[in-house]
Structure formats: C-alpha cells, structure tokens
Amino acid sequence: MTDPAPAPHLEARGLGVRFPGGVQALSGLDLVVRRGELLALIGPSGCGKSTLLRVAAGLAPPSEGGLTVAGEAPARARARRAVAFVFQDPTLLPWRSLHQNVRLPLELARVPLAEQNAAADAALALVGLSEFAAAAPAALSGGMKMRASLARALVTRPELLLLDEPFGALDELTRERLNDELLRLWERDRFTALAVTHSVAEAVLLGDRVVVLSGRPGRVVADIAVALPRPRRAALVGSPEFAAIAAEVRARLRAAAPPDPSDLLART
Amino acid sequence: MSLASAARAALPPLLVFLAFLGLWQLACSVLALPAYLVPTPAEVAREAAAHLDQLAEAALLTALGALGGLGASLVVGGLVAVLFSQSQVAARSLYPYAIFLQTVPIVAVAPLIVVWFGTGLQSVILTAAILSVFPIITNGTTGLVRVDPQLLELFAMSDASRLQLLLKLRLPGSLPYFVAGAKISGGLAVIGAIVGEFFAGFGADDLGLGALILQTSGRLQTAYLFAAIFAATLLGLLLFGAVALLGELALRRWRGRELAVH
C-alpha cells in the first residue's frame, strides 16, 4: 500500500468545462490523485470522463475552477514530457514501423537519435514486442497494436499516465491480458495513472480507488477504496471480495446514471 | 494481382473489343461505306502498320507532353494543396480560381497559350498541366486536412510544431489521396497534351498525336486518322496504368509489412 499521506499529483478543484456549443461536460468536480496511485474512473457514457483526461493532459482548457499536475499547469507538465496519453484507439501511424511509432514522442521532442532508439528498444521490450520492432502496424493484431501504443506512451518515462478506455475495443481475453500487462508495468515503475473505463470489473481490478462520476455534467458522486491486495491479476475477478466491491461500484454507478427511458415506460 | 487473375480481368473487355471490330467490319461491307468516311478495321490496321514509325514517334512526343504536364501538376498541385491546408484564408480566397482551372474550356485557352508561349513542347506541357492539376489540388487538400483527431491530439501531447505536423503527419497521411488524384490526372494530362498539340503542334516534321490527328483529318486520310486515335487511346490507357501501378507500389510500401527499424 502507499504512504499514509503521499503528495497529491493531480488535483482538480471546482473544475467545470463548458464546450463552445454550450454543453456543460463537467461541473464542480473535486478530485485528488496521489503520486503513484492508480485511479480508475467510471461513469455513465457522456459524463465527461474523457474531457477530464483531456483537461489533465492540457488538451482542453477548464471553464471554471482549475486542475494542476504536480502543482503546475497541465500544459507545463506535458511540455517536460511528464504526462502521456493512451487513446481509445492504438493511433499508430500506418507508414511507420512499430519502432518508428514508439520513438515518435522523442523524435518530436528532438531528442538525439541514439537516445530515441535506445528508449524505443527498451519500451518495446517492456511490452514484449521486441521481435516486431520492424513490423508495420497493419501486420499486427489489435492487442499487439494496443501494446505498442502503451509502449509509445511509456517511452518518455512519464510520471502521469492518462488512459482513455484503452482496451475497450478488444475482445475479452486480449483485454484481460492487457490489463495484466498494465498492472505489471505500473507495479514496476509506479507512475501515477488515471484510467477511464466503462467496465466495473476493470475499474475494480485496476484501481486503488474507483471514482464514480455522475451523468452530465459530470461530478464525483462516489469514491470507493479497493482494499484488495497487490499484485493483482485478472484471475482475481472471480473472488468473493472482488465481487463485493464490484457490487458496490455497480450500485453507485446505477444511481449516478440518468434514468433509462424504458424503465419509465415499465412504471406507467 | 497474379498473372492469371490479371488475364481473367482483361478477358471480358478484350472480347467486347473483338466483337466491336467484327460488327464494324460487317457494317462497312454491308452498307458499302466509302473508306474516306469509315475505313474498315483491316484498312486501319494496314495504315497503322505502314505508318508505325510515325505513330510511335508521335505517341512518344505526346507522352512527353502529357508526362511533363502531369509532373508539373503534381508539383504545383501539391504545393497549392499544402498552402490550402495551412491557410484558411488562402484556401477560401483562392479555391474559386482553382475551380476555374477545372471549368475553363481548354480549347478556348490553348490558342492564347500559343500566343504567349509560342508553338512547341512548353505550350503542350502547359495545356496538359492546366487540364490535369485540379484533381491533385482537391484530393491533396482533402488528404492533408482530413486527419484523425486522435492523431492530432497525439501530436499535441508532444507539443509538435506546425512544420512537424505537416512533415510527419499530414504529408505522409495524405499519400492515398494524392495517388487517387494522380490516377485521374494521368488521363486528363493525355487529353490536355493532345488538345495542346492541336494548337501548338511542333511543325511539319515533328508531329505529336494531336497534330497528326489534325493533319490526317485535313487530308481525308481517314484510316490513318483512326490509327492515330487508337494510338492516343492506347497512350491514355498506358499512362493511367503506369500511374496506377506506381501508386499501388507506393501505397504497398506505405502500409508495408516490413519496414526499416531505424
């Protein structure tokens, strides 16, 4: 377990985001992620989970309140390569080999080539893709592409990793394997991670805490500590302790979700 | 594509062509059409064989004009597309004039080109370029602008500069669009070169297919004229095929299975 009072790494205070069209994505959101913590974020679709990640990455500006990463503005933390983002899709460039894809963040930062290559080699080894360094993304399976995407995010050795439903499009087994992979990488490097997911089981498996957001505009409605021992692996999902926590998260999530129109019909 | 499947793909149009030749020959003998109006396929073939050297020379000259025009289109059209993708103002104020290139009656402008630039290859290339540049501009601009928003955010995470975005994301990402544009432009460049030669033909002993078509029609050498038209068609097909093949090879490399590591 983590120290009694580790420093906050990411801190949102009264955070609100309104899109130019007038849609209020987030409102009055307070959230603290401690250094080295793996936080799972779950909520009904359209609740602004992705928006929160984008604010934390400095890709979207807050309309009200504020959010800091390591005490500074997200864009500043990003500029010193301390923040990395794993997107929903692998977002690999098809005309580049895996190796060239993985080293891209360093290349864009104009890091010396030898350093780029060494870091890309290491990152590919970390996710077990060394022998596919020269392969084009088109030659790989969905799971391998997502692992390469993970390697690309880790190539800068970020302090904060933001994951936006990264394994949502994969089949069940591949997804399990990638969750194990992510847990292993996190246990090794202990970066701070904020992982958005729409799967309750995934949230409980990954998170030190599971934070439940309300429907739009999103705010924190529940913050559930996951007191399961680490290291965790996907096999844990079947255990009774796991099921108890998952049931609690599911109940809070159901309460947070806007009423389903079919329920209303059933009641009349 | 394997050789067998290529042969299978080529068979139906080939059969249509043979049937067409048969009907044509039949129509000529049944209707007893005079050869200066409609020569029989046999006469056209005889004439083509007799003037094979001139036809080949003319086709080569026209190919030079068309290739020059296509090359100019790729360079100029590519640069214009980059400009349009980088500046909303430039795109909005100049796009109507790009459309003008598409709608201008090339037969009306070609004489003007000859007045300004004289007869000869440079005017032929210019005509071919004017006719073939538009697909490069539109396809290229679309390819440069239409980028996966997640990829833009990926580059934003690294605070990529505009130039890095252009060189490492937009330009390589737009290759399929430029290839599609070049395929259309290839055929247009041949038409442009032939129209150009109508007006800017190279003088009596240096004829391209366009000038040859004009000369043989003037002298009522109808069978020779037909042969020249077939040569022009063949040239268009060849150029289209060459561009399509090169494009396919480039795209195959683009999404290649094995790429260099460093």
mmCIF file of N, CA, C and O in Angstrom, chain B residues 211-247:
data_model
loop_
_atom_site.group_PDB
_atom_site.id
_atom_site.type_symbol
_atom_site.label_atom_id
_atom_site.label_comp_id
_atom_site.label_asym_id
_atom_site.label_seq_id
_atom_site.Cartn_x
_atom_site.Cartn_y
_atom_site.Cartn_z
ATOM 1 N N ALA B 211 -1.323 16.789 -83.373
ATOM 2 C CA ALA B 211 -1.042 17.415 -84.665
ATOM 3 C C ALA B 211 -1.286 16.424 -85.794
ATOM 4 O O ALA B 211 -1.805 16.788 -86.858
ATOM 5 N N LEU B 212 -0.945 15.152 -85.544
ATOM 6 C CA LEU B 212 -1.135 14.114 -86.562
ATOM 7 C C LEU B 212 -2.624 13.931 -86.858
ATOM 8 O O LEU B 212 -3.026 13.798 -88.023
ATOM 9 N N ILE B 213 -3.440 13.945 -85.812
ATOM 10 C CA ILE B 213 -4.893 13.815 -85.974
ATOM 11 C C ILE B 213 -5.430 14.971 -86.813
ATOM 12 O O ILE B 213 -6.212 14.785 -87.747
ATOM 13 N N LEU B 214 -4.965 16.171 -86.502
ATOM 14 C CA LEU B 214 -5.405 17.357 -87.237
ATOM 15 C C LEU B 214 -5.004 17.254 -88.705
ATOM 16 O O LEU B 214 -5.800 17.501 -89.618
ATOM 17 N N GLN B 215 -3.741 16.855 -88.959
ATOM 18 C CA GLN B 215 -3.210 16.788 -90.326
ATOM 19 C C GLN B 215 -3.938 15.728 -91.162
ATOM 20 O O GLN B 215 -4.364 15.992 -92.273
ATOM 21 N N THR B 216 -4.107 14.523 -90.593
ATOM 22 C CA THR B 216 -4.728 13.437 -91.367
ATOM 23 C C THR B 216 -6.203 13.719 -91.626
ATOM 24 O O THR B 216 -6.713 13.353 -92.688
ATOM 25 N N SER B 217 -6.878 14.410 -90.685
ATOM 26 C CA SER B 217 -8.288 14.721 -90.943
ATOM 27 C C SER B 217 -8.389 15.764 -92.037
ATOM 28 O O SER B 217 -9.285 15.709 -92.873
ATOM 29 N N GLY B 218 -7.435 16.709 -92.053
ATOM 30 C CA GLY B 218 -7.423 17.726 -93.110
ATOM 31 C C GLY B 218 -7.214 17.112 -94.480
ATOM 32 O O GLY B 218 -7.767 17.583 -95.472
ATOM 33 N N ARG B 219 -6.427 16.042 -94.540
ATOM 34 C CA ARG B 219 -6.121 15.427 -95.834
ATOM 35 C C ARG B 219 -7.046 14.263 -96.161
ATOM 36 O O ARG B 219 -6.785 13.514 -97.105
ATOM 37 N N LEU B 220 -8.092 14.079 -95.331
ATOM 38 C CA LEU B 220 -9.045 12.987 -95.512
ATOM 39 C C LEU B 220 -8.366 11.618 -95.524
ATOM 40 O O LEU B 220 -8.842 10.693 -96.166
ATOM 41 N N GLN B 221 -7.211 11.480 -94.805
ATOM 42 C CA GLN B 221 -6.582 10.155 -94.639
ATOM 43 C C GLN B 221 -7.254 9.479 -93.453
ATOM 44 O O GLN B 221 -6.660 9.303 -92.392
ATOM 45 N N THR B 222 -8.524 9.078 -93.672
ATOM 46 C CA THR B 222 -9.359 8.674 -92.538
ATOM 47 C C THR B 222 -8.814 7.436 -91.819
ATOM 48 O O THR B 222 -8.849 7.360 -90.597
ATOM 49 N N ALA B 223 -8.301 6.454 -92.560
ATOM 50 C CA ALA B 223 -7.781 5.238 -91.933
ATOM 51 C C ALA B 223 -6.589 5.573 -91.030
ATOM 52 O O ALA B 223 -6.482 5.088 -89.896
ATOM 53 N N TYR B 224 -5.714 6.439 -91.518
ATOM 54 C CA TYR B 224 -4.552 6.892 -90.742
ATOM 55 C C TYR B 224 -5.043 7.650 -89.497
ATOM 56 O O TYR B 224 -4.532 7.469 -88.389
ATOM 57 N N LEU B 225 -6.075 8.486 -89.686
ATOM 58 C CA LEU B 225 -6.658 9.242 -88.580
ATOM 59 C C LEU B 225 -7.165 8.296 -87.488
ATOM 60 O O LEU B 225 -6.910 8.491 -86.298
ATOM 61 N N PHE B 226 -7.871 7.245 -87.946
ATOM 62 C CA PHE B 226 -8.356 6.244 -86.985
ATOM 63 C C PHE B 226 -7.187 5.628 -86.217
ATOM 64 O O PHE B 226 -7.256 5.450 -85.001
ATOM 65 N N ALA B 227 -6.141 5.311 -86.935
ATOM 66 C CA ALA B 227 -4.967 4.693 -86.302
ATOM 67 C C ALA B 227 -4.392 5.627 -85.239
ATOM 68 O O ALA B 227 -4.020 5.198 -84.140
ATOM 69 N N ALA B 228 -4.363 6.929 -85.564
ATOM 70 C CA ALA B 228 -3.829 7.913 -84.610
ATOM 71 C C ALA B 228 -4.721 8.005 -83.382
ATOM 72 O O ALA B 228 -4.238 8.123 -82.248
ATOM 73 N N ILE B 229 -6.046 7.940 -83.608
ATOM 74 C CA ILE B 229 -6.979 7.994 -82.471
ATOM 75 C C ILE B 229 -6.769 6.784 -81.559
ATOM 76 O O ILE B 229 -6.733 6.909 -80.328
ATOM 77 N N PHE B 230 -6.599 5.594 -82.204
ATOM 78 C CA PHE B 230 -6.347 4.394 -81.393
ATOM 79 C C PHE B 230 -5.043 4.541 -80.610
ATOM 80 O O PHE B 230 -4.966 4.156 -79.433
ATOM 81 N N ALA B 231 -4.037 5.097 -81.250
ATOM 82 C CA ALA B 231 -2.753 5.283 -80.563
ATOM 83 C C ALA B 231 -2.931 6.201 -79.357
ATOM 84 O O ALA B 231 -2.374 5.954 -78.279
ATOM 85 N N ALA B 232 -3.748 7.262 -79.531
ATOM 86 C CA ALA B 232 -3.977 8.204 -78.429
ATOM 87 C C ALA B 232 -4.689 7.506 -77.266
ATOM 88 O O ALA B 232 -4.348 7.700 -76.094
ATOM 89 N N THR B 233 -5.688 6.665 -77.624
ATOM 90 C CA THR B 233 -6.416 5.920 -76.593
ATOM 91 C C THR B 233 -5.478 5.001 -75.824
ATOM 92 O O THR B 233 -5.496 4.938 -74.594
ATOM 93 N N LEU B 234 -4.645 4.294 -76.607
ATOM 94 C CA LEU B 234 -3.698 3.357 -76.010
ATOM 95 C C LEU B 234 -2.741 4.092 -75.067
ATOM 96 O O LEU B 234 -2.440 3.622 -73.963
ATOM 97 N N LEU B 235 -2.293 5.274 -75.511
ATOM 98 C CA LEU B 235 -1.377 6.060 -74.689
ATOM 99 C C LEU B 235 -2.028 6.455 -73.371
ATOM 100 O O LEU B 235 -1.421 6.350 -72.296
ATOM 101 N N GLY B 236 -3.306 6.896 -73.465
ATOM 102 C CA GLY B 236 -4.033 7.270 -72.242
ATOM 103 C C GLY B 236 -4.130 6.101 -71.282
ATOM 104 O O GLY B 236 -3.878 6.234 -70.087
ATOM 105 N N LEU B 237 -4.472 4.916 -71.842
ATOM 106 C CA LEU B 237 -4.585 3.717 -71.007
ATOM 107 C C LEU B 237 -3.245 3.381 -70.358
ATOM 108 O O LEU B 237 -3.170 3.052 -69.177
ATOM 109 N N LEU B 238 -2.180 3.469 -71.171
ATOM 110 C CA LEU B 238 -0.845 3.134 -70.664
ATOM 111 C C LEU B 238 -0.439 4.054 -69.529
ATOM 112 O O LEU B 238 0.058 3.605 -68.494
ATOM 113 N N LEU B 239 -0.682 5.353 -69.727
ATOM 114 C CA LEU B 239 -0.278 6.314 -68.705
ATOM 115 C C LEU B 239 -1.090 6.092 -67.428
ATOM 116 O O LEU B 239 -0.551 6.097 -66.320
ATOM 117 N N PHE B 240 -2.411 5.862 -67.609
ATOM 118 C CA PHE B 240 -3.254 5.590 -66.446
ATOM 119 C C PHE B 240 -2.742 4.354 -65.715
ATOM 120 O O PHE B 240 -2.602 4.358 -64.483
ATOM 121 N N GLY B 241 -2.438 3.296 -66.505
ATOM 122 C CA GLY B 241 -1.950 2.053 -65.903
ATOM 123 C C GLY B 241 -0.641 2.258 -65.168
ATOM 124 O O GLY B 241 -0.452 1.741 -64.058
ATOM 125 N N ALA B 242 0.255 3.044 -65.772
ATOM 126 C CA ALA B 242 1.561 3.274 -65.145
ATOM 127 C C ALA B 242 1.395 4.029 -63.826
ATOM 128 O O ALA B 242 2.011 3.673 -62.809
ATOM 129 N N VAL B 243 0.547 5.068 -63.856
ATOM 130 C CA VAL B 243 0.327 5.847 -62.625
ATOM 131 C C VAL B 243 -0.310 4.968 -61.553
ATOM 132 O O VAL B 243 0.086 4.988 -60.380
ATOM 133 N N ALA B 244 -1.310 4.145 -61.979
ATOM 134 C CA ALA B 244 -1.992 3.273 -61.022
ATOM 135 C C ALA B 244 -1.008 2.281 -60.410
ATOM 136 O O ALA B 244 -1.026 2.033 -59.200
ATOM 137 N N LEU B 245 -0.113 1.727 -61.238
ATOM 138 C CA LEU B 245 0.854 0.742 -60.758
ATOM 139 C C LEU B 245 1.843 1.376 -59.777
ATOM 140 O O LEU B 245 2.091 0.854 -58.683
ATOM 141 N N LEU B 246 2.383 2.545 -60.176
ATOM 142 C CA LEU B 246 3.326 3.244 -59.289
ATOM 143 C C LEU B 246 2.655 3.600 -57.969
ATOM 144 O O LEU B 246 3.233 3.428 -56.889
ATOM 145 N N GLY B 247 1.402 4.082 -58.084
ATOM 146 C CA GLY B 247 0.661 4.443 -56.877
ATOM 147 C C GLY B 247 0.449 3.251 -55.974
ATOM 148 O O GLY B 247 0.627 3.328 -54.759
#
